Tab-separated table of C-alpha atoms in Angstrom:
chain	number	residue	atom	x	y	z
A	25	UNK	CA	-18.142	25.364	-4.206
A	26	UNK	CA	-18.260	22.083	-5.769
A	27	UNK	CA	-19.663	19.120	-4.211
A	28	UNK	CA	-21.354	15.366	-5.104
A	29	UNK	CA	-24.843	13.671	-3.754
A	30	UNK	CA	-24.886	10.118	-3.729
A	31	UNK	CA	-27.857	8.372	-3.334
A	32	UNK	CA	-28.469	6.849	-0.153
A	33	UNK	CA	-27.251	3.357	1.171
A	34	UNK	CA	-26.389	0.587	1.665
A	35	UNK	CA	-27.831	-1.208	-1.632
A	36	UNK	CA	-28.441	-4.924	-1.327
A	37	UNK	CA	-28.711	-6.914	-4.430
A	38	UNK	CA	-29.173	-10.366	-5.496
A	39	UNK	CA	-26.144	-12.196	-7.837
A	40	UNK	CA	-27.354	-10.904	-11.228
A	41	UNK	CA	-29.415	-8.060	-10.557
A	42	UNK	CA	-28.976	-4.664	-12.318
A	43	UNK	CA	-27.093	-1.928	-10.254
A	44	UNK	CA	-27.255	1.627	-10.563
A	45	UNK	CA	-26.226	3.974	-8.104
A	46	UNK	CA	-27.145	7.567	-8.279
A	47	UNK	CA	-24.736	10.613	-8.491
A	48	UNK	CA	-24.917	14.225	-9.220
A	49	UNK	CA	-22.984	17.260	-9.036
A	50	UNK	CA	-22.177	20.761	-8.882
A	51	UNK	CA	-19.302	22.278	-9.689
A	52	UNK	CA	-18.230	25.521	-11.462
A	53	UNK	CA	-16.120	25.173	-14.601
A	54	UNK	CA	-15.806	21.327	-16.717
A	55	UNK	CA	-15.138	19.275	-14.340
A	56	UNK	CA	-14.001	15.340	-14.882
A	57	UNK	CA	-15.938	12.783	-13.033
A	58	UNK	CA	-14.928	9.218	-11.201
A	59	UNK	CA	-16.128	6.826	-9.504
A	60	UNK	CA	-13.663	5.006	-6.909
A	61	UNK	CA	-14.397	1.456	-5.403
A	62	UNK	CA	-12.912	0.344	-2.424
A	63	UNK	CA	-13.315	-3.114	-1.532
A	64	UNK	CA	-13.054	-4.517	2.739
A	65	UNK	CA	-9.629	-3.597	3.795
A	66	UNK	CA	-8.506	-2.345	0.591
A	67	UNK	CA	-7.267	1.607	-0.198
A	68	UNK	CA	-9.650	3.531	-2.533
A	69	UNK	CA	-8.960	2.743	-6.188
A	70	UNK	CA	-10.311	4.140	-9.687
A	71	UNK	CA	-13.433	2.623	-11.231
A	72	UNK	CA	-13.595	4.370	-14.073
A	73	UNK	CA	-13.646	7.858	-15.310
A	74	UNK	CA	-14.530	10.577	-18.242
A	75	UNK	CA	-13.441	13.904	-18.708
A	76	UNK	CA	-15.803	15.427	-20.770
A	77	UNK	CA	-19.737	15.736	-21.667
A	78	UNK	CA	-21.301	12.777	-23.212
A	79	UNK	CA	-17.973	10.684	-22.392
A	80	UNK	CA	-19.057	7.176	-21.024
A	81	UNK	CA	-16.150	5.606	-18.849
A	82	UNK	CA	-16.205	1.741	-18.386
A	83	UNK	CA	-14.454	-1.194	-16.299
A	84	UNK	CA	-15.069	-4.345	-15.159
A	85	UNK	CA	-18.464	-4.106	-16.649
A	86	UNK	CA	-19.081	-0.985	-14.909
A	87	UNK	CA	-20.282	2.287	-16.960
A	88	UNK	CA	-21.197	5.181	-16.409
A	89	UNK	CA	-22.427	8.746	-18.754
A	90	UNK	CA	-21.064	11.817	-18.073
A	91	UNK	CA	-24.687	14.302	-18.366
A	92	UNK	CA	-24.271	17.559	-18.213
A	93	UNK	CA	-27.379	18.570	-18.782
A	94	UNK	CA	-28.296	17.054	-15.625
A	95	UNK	CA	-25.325	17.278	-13.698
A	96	UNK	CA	-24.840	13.804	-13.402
A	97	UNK	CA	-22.501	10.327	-13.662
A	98	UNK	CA	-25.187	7.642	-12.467
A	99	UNK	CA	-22.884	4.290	-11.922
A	100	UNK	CA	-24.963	1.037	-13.851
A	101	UNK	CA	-23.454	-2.919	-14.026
A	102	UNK	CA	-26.197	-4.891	-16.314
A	103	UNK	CA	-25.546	-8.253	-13.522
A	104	UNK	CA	-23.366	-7.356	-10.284
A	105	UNK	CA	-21.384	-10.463	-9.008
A	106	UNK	CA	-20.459	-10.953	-5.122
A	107	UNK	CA	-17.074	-9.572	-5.976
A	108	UNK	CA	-18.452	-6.688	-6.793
A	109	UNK	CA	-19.614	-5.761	-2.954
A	110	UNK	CA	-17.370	-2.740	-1.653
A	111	UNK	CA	-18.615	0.622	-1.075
A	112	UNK	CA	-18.506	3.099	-4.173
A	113	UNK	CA	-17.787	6.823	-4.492
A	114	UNK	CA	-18.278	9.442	-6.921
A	115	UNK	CA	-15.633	11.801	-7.205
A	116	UNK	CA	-14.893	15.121	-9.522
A	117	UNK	CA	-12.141	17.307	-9.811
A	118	UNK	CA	-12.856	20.883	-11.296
A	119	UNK	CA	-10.017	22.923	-13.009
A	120	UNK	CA	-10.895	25.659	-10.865
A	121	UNK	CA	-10.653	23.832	-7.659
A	122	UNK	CA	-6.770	23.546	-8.328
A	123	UNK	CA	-6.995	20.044	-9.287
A	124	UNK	CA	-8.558	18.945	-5.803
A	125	UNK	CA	-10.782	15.719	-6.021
A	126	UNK	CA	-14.588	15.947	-4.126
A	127	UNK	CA	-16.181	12.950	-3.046
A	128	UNK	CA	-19.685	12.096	-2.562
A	129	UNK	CA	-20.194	10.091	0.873
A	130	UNK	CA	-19.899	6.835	-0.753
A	131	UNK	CA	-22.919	4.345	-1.358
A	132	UNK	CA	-22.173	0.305	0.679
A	133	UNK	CA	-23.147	-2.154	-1.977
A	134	UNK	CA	-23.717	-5.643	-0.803
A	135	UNK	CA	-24.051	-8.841	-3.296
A	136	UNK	CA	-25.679	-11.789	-2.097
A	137	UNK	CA	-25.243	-14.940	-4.141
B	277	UNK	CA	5.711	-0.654	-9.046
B	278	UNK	CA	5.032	0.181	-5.512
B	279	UNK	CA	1.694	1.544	-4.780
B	280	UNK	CA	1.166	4.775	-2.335
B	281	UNK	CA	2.912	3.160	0.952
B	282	UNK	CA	1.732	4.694	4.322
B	283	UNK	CA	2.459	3.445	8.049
B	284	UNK	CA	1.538	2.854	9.993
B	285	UNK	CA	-1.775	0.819	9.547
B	286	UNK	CA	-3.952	1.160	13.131
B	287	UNK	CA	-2.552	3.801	15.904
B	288	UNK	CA	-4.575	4.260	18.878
B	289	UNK	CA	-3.846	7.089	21.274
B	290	UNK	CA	-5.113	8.655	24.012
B	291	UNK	CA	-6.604	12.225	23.606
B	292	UNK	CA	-4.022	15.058	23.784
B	293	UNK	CA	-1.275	12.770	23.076
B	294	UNK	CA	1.132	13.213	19.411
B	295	UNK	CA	0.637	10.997	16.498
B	296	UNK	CA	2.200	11.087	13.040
B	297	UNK	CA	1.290	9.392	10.096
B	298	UNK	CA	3.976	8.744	6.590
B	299	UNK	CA	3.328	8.365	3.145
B	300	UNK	CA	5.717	7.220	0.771
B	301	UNK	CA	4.061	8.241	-3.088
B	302	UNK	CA	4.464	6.447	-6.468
B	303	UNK	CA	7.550	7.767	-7.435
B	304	UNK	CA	7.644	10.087	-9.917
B	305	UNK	CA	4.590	11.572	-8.676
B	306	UNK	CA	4.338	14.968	-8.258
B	307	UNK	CA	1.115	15.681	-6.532
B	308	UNK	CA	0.479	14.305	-3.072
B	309	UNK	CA	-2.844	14.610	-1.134
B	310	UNK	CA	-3.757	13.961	2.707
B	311	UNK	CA	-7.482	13.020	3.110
B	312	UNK	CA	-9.445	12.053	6.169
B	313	UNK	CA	-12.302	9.917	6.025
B	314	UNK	CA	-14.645	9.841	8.744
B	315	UNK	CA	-16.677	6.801	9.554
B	316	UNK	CA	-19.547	6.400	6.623
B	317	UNK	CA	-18.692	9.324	4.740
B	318	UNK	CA	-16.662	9.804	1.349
B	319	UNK	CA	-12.780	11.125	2.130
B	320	UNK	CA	-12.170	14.795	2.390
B	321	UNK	CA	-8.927	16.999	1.473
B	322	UNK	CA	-7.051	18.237	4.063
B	323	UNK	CA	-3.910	18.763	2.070
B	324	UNK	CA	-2.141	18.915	-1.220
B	325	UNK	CA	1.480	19.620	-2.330
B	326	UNK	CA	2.256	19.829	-5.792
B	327	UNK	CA	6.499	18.900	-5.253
B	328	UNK	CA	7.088	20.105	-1.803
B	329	UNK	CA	4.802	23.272	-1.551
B	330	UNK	CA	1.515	23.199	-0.039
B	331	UNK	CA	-0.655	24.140	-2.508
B	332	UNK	CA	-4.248	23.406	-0.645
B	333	UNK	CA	-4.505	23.759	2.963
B	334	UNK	CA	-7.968	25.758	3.520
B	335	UNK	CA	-9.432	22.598	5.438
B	336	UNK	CA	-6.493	21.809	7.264
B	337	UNK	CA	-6.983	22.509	11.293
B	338	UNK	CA	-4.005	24.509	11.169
B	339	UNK	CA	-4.097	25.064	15.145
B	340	UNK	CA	-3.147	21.244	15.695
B	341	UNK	CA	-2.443	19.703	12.102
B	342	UNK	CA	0.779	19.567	10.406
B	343	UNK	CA	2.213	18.313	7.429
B	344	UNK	CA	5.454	18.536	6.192
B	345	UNK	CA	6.730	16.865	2.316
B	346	UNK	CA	10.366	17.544	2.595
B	347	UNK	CA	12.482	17.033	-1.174
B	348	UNK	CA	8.813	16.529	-2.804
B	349	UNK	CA	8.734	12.861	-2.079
B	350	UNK	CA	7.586	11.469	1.433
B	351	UNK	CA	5.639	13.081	3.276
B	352	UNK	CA	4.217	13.128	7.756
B	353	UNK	CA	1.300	14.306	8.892
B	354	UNK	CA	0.947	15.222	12.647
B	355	UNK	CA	-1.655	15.709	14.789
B	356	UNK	CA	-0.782	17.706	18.287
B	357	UNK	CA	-2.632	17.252	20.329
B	358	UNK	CA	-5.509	14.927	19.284
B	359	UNK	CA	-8.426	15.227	20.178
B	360	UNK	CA	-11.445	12.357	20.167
B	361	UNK	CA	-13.405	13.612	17.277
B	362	UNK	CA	-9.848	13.420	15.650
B	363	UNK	CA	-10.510	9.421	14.945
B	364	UNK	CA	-10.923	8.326	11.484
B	365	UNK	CA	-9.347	7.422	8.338
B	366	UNK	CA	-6.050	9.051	7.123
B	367	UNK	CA	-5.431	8.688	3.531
B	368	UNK	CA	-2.453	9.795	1.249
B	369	UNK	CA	-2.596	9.838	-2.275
B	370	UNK	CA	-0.766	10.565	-5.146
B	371	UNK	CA	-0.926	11.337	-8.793
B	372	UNK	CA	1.303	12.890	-11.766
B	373	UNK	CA	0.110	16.511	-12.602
B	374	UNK	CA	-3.306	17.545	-14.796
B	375	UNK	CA	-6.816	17.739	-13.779
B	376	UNK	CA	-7.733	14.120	-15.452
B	377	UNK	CA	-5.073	11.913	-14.005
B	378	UNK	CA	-5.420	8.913	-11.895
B	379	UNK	CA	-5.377	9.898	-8.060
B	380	UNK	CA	-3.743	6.650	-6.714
B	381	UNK	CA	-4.138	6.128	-2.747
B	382	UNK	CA	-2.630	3.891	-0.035
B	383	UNK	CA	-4.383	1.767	2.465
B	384	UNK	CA	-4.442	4.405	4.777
B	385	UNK	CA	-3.725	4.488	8.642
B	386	UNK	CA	-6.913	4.038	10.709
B	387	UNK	CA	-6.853	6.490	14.062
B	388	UNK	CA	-8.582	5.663	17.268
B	389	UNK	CA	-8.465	8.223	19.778
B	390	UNK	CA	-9.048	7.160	23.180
């Protein structure tokens, strides 16, 4: 079945630092990959997203590469901001899992200025 | 426009006692999903209608769990009876149909089971 692997958390960063945040996957089919944000009492929203190989989906300075040759959609922001603590997950949703969306078990990303 | 609404926002209940949870999509949406999230983990489907049929319920405990999405709008889940390990997160979401659309999602309702 399909599934995503997050790396490990929380991540604590200084104002300005470079982020990434690890995340791979496996999942029959072409799936299209996402990464949701949800900030302290706020509902999950969408990062950013791409639907095909070699897409790169960006927001809010966020990017991130869709690999397939590796399976993966690592999240990067060149200089994170204390806004930008929440906790982040990777998502995908494969054509042949009827359109359902698998998340990784989110990564806690903490700022400090 | 009106995000995914759900109520309510906190319930706590004692173990085998009912609860219910409501989700009112972004209209026009035809796809609805339930998800629970435990505590430190990413959210995980329990169900999805596409209008009012259940399209996706393998990983919904179907011995206690219910869910009904009656004219293909709003939609209740119910838990009867709950049980402590039943405490989490319950998000609803919604999006329009195809595999690459936006999945919006409401605040969700956090359950404490007591």
């Amino acid at each position: 079945g399909n599934s995503v692997t997050q790396m490990e958390g929380p991540v604590t960063l200084s104002e300005e630092a470079f982020l990434t945040i690890n995340c791979t996957y496996t999942a029959t089919g072409y799936p299209s990959l996402f990464w949701y944000v949800q900030y302290p009492g706020e509902g999950l929203q969408l990062l950013l997203k791409a639907t095909k190989a070699d897409d790169k989906g960006s927001n809010k300075g966020f990017e991130a590469t869709y690999r397939k040759e590796t399976t993966s959609f690592h999240l990067e922001k060149g200089s994170v901001q204390v806004s930008d603590s929440a906790v982040y997950f990777c998502a995908l949703r494969s054509g042949t899992s009827g359109s359902r969306l698998t998340f990784g078990e989110g990564t806690q990303l903490t700022v400090n200025p | 426009e009106a995000g995914v609404v759900q109520s309510p926002r906190y319930k706590i209940i004692e173990k085998k006692q009912p609860v219910a949870f409501w989700c009112n999509p972004i209209s026009g949406h035809n796809t609805l999903y339930w998800y629970r999230q435990n505590l430190g983990q990413g959210p995980e489907l329990l169900i999805r209608y596409e209008n009012e049929e259940a399209v996706d319920d393998s990983q919904l405990p179907k011995d206690r769990f219910s869910a009904e999405r009656l004219k293909g709008v709003d939609s209740t889940l119910k838990i009867q009876p709950a049980e402590l390990g039943d405490s989490a997160v319950y998000l609803c979401a919604s999006s329009s149909r195809g595999m690459n659309t936006e999945a919006f999602f409401g605040q969700g309702t956090r359950l404490t089971v007591v």
